[in-house]
């Protein structure tokens, strides 16, 4: 019998995939059932200055699986002044088609475009107080955030990564904007949880994203919604989010310093 050389022949004997690895359903059930300290921060990895095509860039990854890549450009000449009399900050937020579990994200529909516009507006609201736009009259600054994988707390990760990218581009800033997300599960006694994962966000009844300028101890944005929590619980969540931003700040600052050292070393050689 002639062989079909157009195909790669498989092994004579094979085993089901469950024998060698766990299924996605099992991983989700373990993640949902695993207890976690509500005040604990997930591991965070950040690196600035890794894209040569952009004037500034940053990559940020959370322990929940969220991965964000940001690029920044500017200043570029603009035809008119910004709303505050200084420069303009343009923000873009996009999701990769493979960012979420389950059905693939299909960019182009009205609902998806609206979701990306809302995320871009929230990103701009959080970043504008951190940038010294008055130093860039009739100029335009641009930052683009690409969500590669959504494991939860995506907007907060994008805020921190975008601030790193702007600082890496040499944009004058008052401070780095640090984002921290929280959510609250159903139940009267359910605590607010820092940096929720995607399964925790899916079953949450209230959520909050805090953006902070830690060196100035100034909140640049508070974004959230939901129901089922009394007013004092929201105040407690805000304090918890501010504390989380302060704890994340040294990691982002060290990432920016390492990028500056790499750039200086490359210039010296």
Short mmCIF file of C-alpha atoms in Angstrom, two decimals:
data_model
loop_
_atom_site.label_atom_id
_atom_site.label_comp_id
_atom_site.label_asym_id
_atom_site.label_seq_id
_atom_site.Cartn_x
_atom_site.Cartn_y
_atom_site.Cartn_z
CA UNK A 1 0.00 0.00 0.00
CA UNK A 2 1.58 3.33 -1.02
CA UNK A 3 2.26 5.86 1.77
CA UNK A 4 0.67 9.30 1.81
CA UNK A 5 3.68 11.58 2.23
CA UNK A 6 1.47 14.65 2.56
CA UNK A 7 0.46 13.64 6.07
CA UNK A 8 2.48 13.10 9.22
CA UNK A 9 1.83 9.62 10.48
CA UNK A 10 0.81 9.37 14.12
CA UNK A 11 2.01 6.76 16.62
CA UNK A 12 0.65 3.24 16.49
CA UNK A 13 -0.61 3.54 20.07
CA UNK A 14 -1.85 6.69 21.81
CA UNK A 15 -3.31 7.72 25.14
CA UNK A 16 -6.15 10.14 25.90
CA UNK A 17 -5.05 13.72 26.75
CA UNK A 18 -6.45 13.42 30.28
CA UNK A 19 -3.68 10.98 31.12
CA UNK A 20 -0.93 13.56 30.54
CA UNK A 21 -2.50 16.85 31.48
CA UNK A 22 -5.41 18.44 33.21
CA UNK A 23 -8.39 19.77 31.38
CA UNK A 24 -9.32 23.43 31.39
CA UNK A 25 -12.51 22.64 33.32
CA UNK A 26 -10.50 21.01 36.11
CA UNK A 27 -8.18 24.03 36.29
CA UNK A 28 -11.13 26.42 36.56
CA UNK A 29 -12.75 24.35 39.31
CA UNK A 30 -9.50 24.25 41.30
CA UNK A 31 -9.03 27.99 40.85
CA UNK A 32 -12.58 28.67 42.03
CA UNK A 33 -12.30 26.41 45.06
CA UNK A 34 -8.78 27.35 46.17
CA UNK A 35 -8.95 29.70 49.19
CA UNK A 36 -7.01 32.94 48.89
CA UNK A 37 -6.24 35.78 51.28
CA UNK A 38 -8.42 38.70 50.06
CA UNK A 39 -5.65 41.20 50.91
CA UNK A 40 -2.88 39.23 49.19
CA UNK A 41 -1.39 40.53 45.95
CA UNK A 42 -0.75 38.19 43.06
CA UNK A 43 2.81 37.87 41.70
CA UNK A 44 3.58 40.63 39.23
CA UNK A 45 6.20 40.80 36.47
CA UNK A 46 6.90 44.06 34.67
CA UNK A 47 9.49 45.04 32.09
CA UNK A 48 9.90 48.38 30.34
CA UNK A 49 11.69 49.21 27.11
CA UNK A 50 11.33 46.03 25.09
CA UNK A 51 9.83 47.31 21.79
CA UNK A 52 12.26 48.98 19.40
CA UNK A 53 9.47 50.28 17.13
CA UNK A 54 7.98 52.49 19.87
CA UNK A 55 9.52 55.37 21.78
CA UNK A 56 8.41 53.76 25.03
CA UNK A 57 7.00 50.34 25.85
CA UNK A 58 6.15 48.04 28.74
CA UNK A 59 4.99 44.50 29.31
CA UNK A 60 3.13 43.49 32.46
CA UNK A 61 1.98 40.07 33.61
CA UNK A 62 -0.07 39.11 36.66
CA UNK A 63 -0.03 35.79 38.46
CA UNK A 64 -3.66 35.24 37.41
CA UNK A 65 -2.52 34.99 33.78
CA UNK A 66 -3.28 38.53 32.60
CA UNK A 67 -0.74 39.80 30.06
CA UNK A 68 -0.66 43.36 28.70
CA UNK A 69 1.69 44.96 26.19
CA UNK A 70 1.77 48.77 25.89
CA UNK A 71 3.53 51.17 23.55
CA UNK A 72 3.82 54.97 23.75
CA UNK A 73 4.71 57.65 21.19
CA UNK A 74 5.17 61.38 21.30
CA UNK A 75 5.12 64.19 21.59
CA UNK A 76 3.84 64.86 18.07
CA UNK A 77 2.56 68.13 16.71
CA UNK A 78 -1.17 68.68 17.19
CA UNK A 79 -3.39 71.23 15.45
CA UNK A 80 -5.13 72.45 18.62
CA UNK A 81 -4.72 72.66 22.37
CA UNK A 82 -6.04 70.02 24.72
CA UNK A 83 -9.00 70.52 27.03
CA UNK A 84 -6.73 71.83 29.82
CA UNK A 85 -4.79 74.19 27.55
CA UNK A 86 -1.83 71.81 27.26
CA UNK A 87 -1.17 68.76 25.15
CA UNK A 88 -3.47 65.91 24.26
CA UNK A 89 -3.24 62.34 25.53
CA UNK A 90 -4.69 59.75 23.16
CA UNK A 91 -5.32 56.28 24.58
CA UNK A 92 -6.19 53.08 22.77
CA UNK A 93 -7.21 49.76 24.29
CA UNK A 94 -7.50 46.61 22.21
CA UNK A 95 -8.10 42.96 23.00
CA UNK A 96 -6.37 40.20 21.10
CA UNK A 97 -8.83 37.71 19.55
CA UNK A 98 -7.32 34.96 21.68
CA UNK A 99 -7.25 36.96 24.94
CA UNK A 100 -10.22 35.27 26.64
CA UNK A 101 -11.12 31.69 27.39
CA UNK A 102 -13.95 30.06 25.53
CA UNK A 103 -15.26 31.73 22.37
CA UNK A 104 -12.72 33.85 20.52
CA UNK A 105 -13.07 37.61 20.74
CA UNK A 106 -14.32 38.87 17.38
CA UNK A 107 -13.26 42.49 16.91
CA UNK A 108 -15.38 44.65 14.68
CA UNK A 109 -18.88 44.27 16.10
CA UNK A 110 -20.59 47.25 17.66
CA UNK A 111 -20.61 45.81 21.20
CA UNK A 112 -16.91 44.96 21.11
CA UNK A 113 -15.93 48.34 19.69
CA UNK A 114 -17.95 50.04 22.42
CA UNK A 115 -16.26 47.93 25.12
CA UNK A 116 -12.82 48.86 23.79
CA UNK A 117 -13.80 52.56 23.63
CA UNK A 118 -14.97 52.48 27.26
CA UNK A 119 -11.73 50.83 28.35
CA UNK A 120 -9.70 53.41 26.40
CA UNK A 121 -11.66 56.26 28.05
CA UNK A 122 -11.05 54.74 31.49
CA UNK A 123 -7.35 54.39 30.66
CA UNK A 124 -7.16 58.06 29.67
CA UNK A 125 -9.02 59.15 32.82
CA UNK A 126 -6.49 57.31 34.98
CA UNK A 127 -3.38 58.51 33.12
CA UNK A 128 -4.12 62.20 32.43
CA UNK A 129 -3.51 63.39 36.04
CA UNK A 130 -0.09 61.68 35.99
CA UNK A 131 1.19 63.37 32.79
CA UNK A 132 2.44 66.95 32.73
CA UNK A 133 0.41 67.92 29.68
CA UNK A 134 1.07 71.61 30.29
CA UNK A 135 4.69 71.01 29.21
CA UNK A 136 3.51 69.85 25.78
CA UNK A 137 1.34 72.65 24.32
CA UNK A 138 -0.05 71.87 20.86
CA UNK A 139 1.42 68.38 21.10
CA UNK A 140 -0.08 64.94 21.06
CA UNK A 141 0.95 61.95 23.17
CA UNK A 142 -0.32 58.48 22.33
CA UNK A 143 -0.37 55.21 24.25
CA UNK A 144 -1.74 51.90 23.03
CA UNK A 145 -2.56 48.92 25.26
CA UNK A 146 -2.97 45.41 23.85
CA UNK A 147 -4.52 42.78 26.13
CA UNK A 148 -2.82 39.53 25.17
CA UNK A 149 -4.49 37.37 27.82
CA UNK A 150 -7.34 38.22 30.17
CA UNK A 151 -6.91 36.43 33.47
CA UNK A 152 -8.66 39.14 35.49
CA UNK A 153 -7.85 42.70 36.62
CA UNK A 154 -7.14 43.61 32.98
CA UNK A 155 -7.87 47.35 33.21
CA UNK A 156 -5.72 47.79 36.32
CA UNK A 157 -2.83 45.98 34.60
CA UNK A 158 -3.26 48.17 31.51
CA UNK A 159 -3.11 51.35 33.63
CA UNK A 160 0.19 50.33 35.24
CA UNK A 161 1.70 49.13 31.94
CA UNK A 162 0.65 52.28 30.07
CA UNK A 163 2.16 54.51 32.76
CA UNK A 164 5.42 52.55 32.50
CA UNK A 165 5.41 52.93 28.70
CA UNK A 166 4.90 56.70 28.92
CA UNK A 167 7.71 57.05 31.46
CA UNK A 168 9.95 54.85 29.31
CA UNK A 169 9.27 57.20 26.37
CA UNK A 170 10.69 60.10 28.39
CA UNK A 171 7.35 61.83 28.88
CA UNK A 172 7.40 64.22 31.84
CA UNK A 173 5.13 62.87 34.57
CA UNK A 174 4.23 63.79 38.11
CA UNK A 175 4.36 60.12 39.10
CA UNK A 176 3.64 56.64 37.82
CA UNK A 177 -0.05 55.76 37.79
CA UNK A 178 -0.53 52.39 39.48
CA UNK A 179 -3.73 50.41 38.96
CA UNK A 180 -5.23 47.90 41.38
CA UNK A 181 -8.51 46.01 40.92
CA UNK A 182 -10.93 44.63 43.49
CA UNK A 183 -14.18 42.68 43.41
CA UNK A 184 -16.81 41.49 45.86
CA UNK A 185 -18.55 38.12 45.66
CA UNK A 186 -22.25 37.63 46.51
CA UNK A 187 -23.09 37.50 50.20
CA UNK A 188 -23.45 40.02 53.00
CA UNK A 189 -20.21 38.96 54.70
CA UNK A 190 -18.19 38.50 51.50
CA UNK A 191 -14.94 40.50 51.66
CA UNK A 192 -13.49 42.62 48.89
CA UNK A 193 -10.67 40.79 47.10
CA UNK A 194 -7.53 42.35 45.63
CA UNK A 195 -6.49 41.55 42.05
CA UNK A 196 -9.31 39.12 41.27
CA UNK A 197 -8.83 36.42 38.67
CA UNK A 198 -11.21 35.99 35.77
CA UNK A 199 -13.43 33.36 37.53
CA UNK A 200 -13.68 35.65 40.58
CA UNK A 201 -14.65 38.61 38.40
CA UNK A 202 -17.25 36.51 36.58
CA UNK A 203 -19.22 35.75 39.75
CA UNK A 204 -18.68 39.16 41.43
CA UNK A 205 -21.59 41.49 42.18
CA UNK A 206 -19.40 44.61 42.59
CA UNK A 207 -16.03 45.61 41.22
CA UNK A 208 -13.63 48.51 41.59
CA UNK A 209 -10.45 49.72 39.89
CA UNK A 210 -8.30 52.29 41.69
CA UNK A 211 -5.55 54.31 40.01
CA UNK A 212 -3.09 56.02 42.37
CA UNK A 213 -0.07 58.30 42.14
CA UNK A 214 1.79 56.79 45.11
CA UNK A 215 4.55 59.40 45.54
CA UNK A 216 1.90 62.13 45.78
CA UNK A 217 -0.62 59.87 47.55
CA UNK A 218 -3.23 61.14 45.09
CA UNK A 219 -6.01 59.07 43.55
CA UNK A 220 -6.18 59.74 39.82
CA UNK A 221 -9.27 57.63 39.05
CA UNK A 222 -11.85 55.40 40.72
CA UNK A 223 -13.77 53.21 38.31
CA UNK A 224 -16.33 50.65 39.37
CA UNK A 225 -19.89 49.52 39.64
CA UNK A 226 -22.21 46.84 40.93
CA UNK A 227 -24.52 46.47 43.89
CA UNK A 228 -25.03 44.63 47.15
CA UNK A 229 -22.44 46.43 49.30
CA UNK A 230 -23.15 49.16 51.89
CA UNK A 231 -21.41 52.56 51.56
CA UNK A 232 -18.89 51.81 54.30
CA UNK A 233 -17.87 48.65 52.43
CA UNK A 234 -17.08 50.74 49.35
CA UNK A 235 -14.94 53.07 51.48
CA UNK A 236 -13.12 50.07 52.89
CA UNK A 237 -12.56 48.74 49.36
CA UNK A 238 -11.10 52.09 48.31
CA UNK A 239 -8.66 52.03 51.22
CA UNK A 240 -7.71 48.44 50.37
CA UNK A 241 -7.11 49.39 46.73
CA UNK A 242 -4.92 52.35 47.70
CA UNK A 243 -2.87 50.09 49.94
CA UNK A 244 -2.51 47.61 47.08
CA UNK A 245 -1.25 50.37 44.75
CA UNK A 246 1.37 51.41 47.31
CA UNK A 247 2.59 47.81 47.54
CA UNK A 248 2.80 47.43 43.75
CA UNK A 249 4.64 50.72 43.21
CA UNK A 250 8.19 49.50 44.11
CA UNK A 251 7.96 46.68 41.55
CA UNK A 252 7.02 49.08 38.74
CA UNK A 253 9.63 51.62 39.80
CA UNK A 254 12.40 49.00 39.78
CA UNK A 255 11.31 47.87 36.33
CA UNK A 256 11.66 51.42 35.04
CA UNK A 257 15.08 51.83 36.66
CA UNK A 258 16.32 48.58 35.12
CA UNK A 259 15.20 49.75 31.69
CA UNK A 260 17.09 53.02 32.15
CA UNK A 261 20.25 51.13 33.14
CA UNK A 262 19.98 48.88 30.07
CA UNK A 263 19.57 51.92 27.84
CA UNK A 264 22.57 53.66 29.40
CA UNK A 265 24.71 50.52 29.02
CA UNK A 266 23.73 50.18 25.36
CA UNK A 267 24.57 53.84 24.71
CA UNK A 268 27.95 53.50 26.43
CA UNK A 269 28.95 50.56 24.25
#
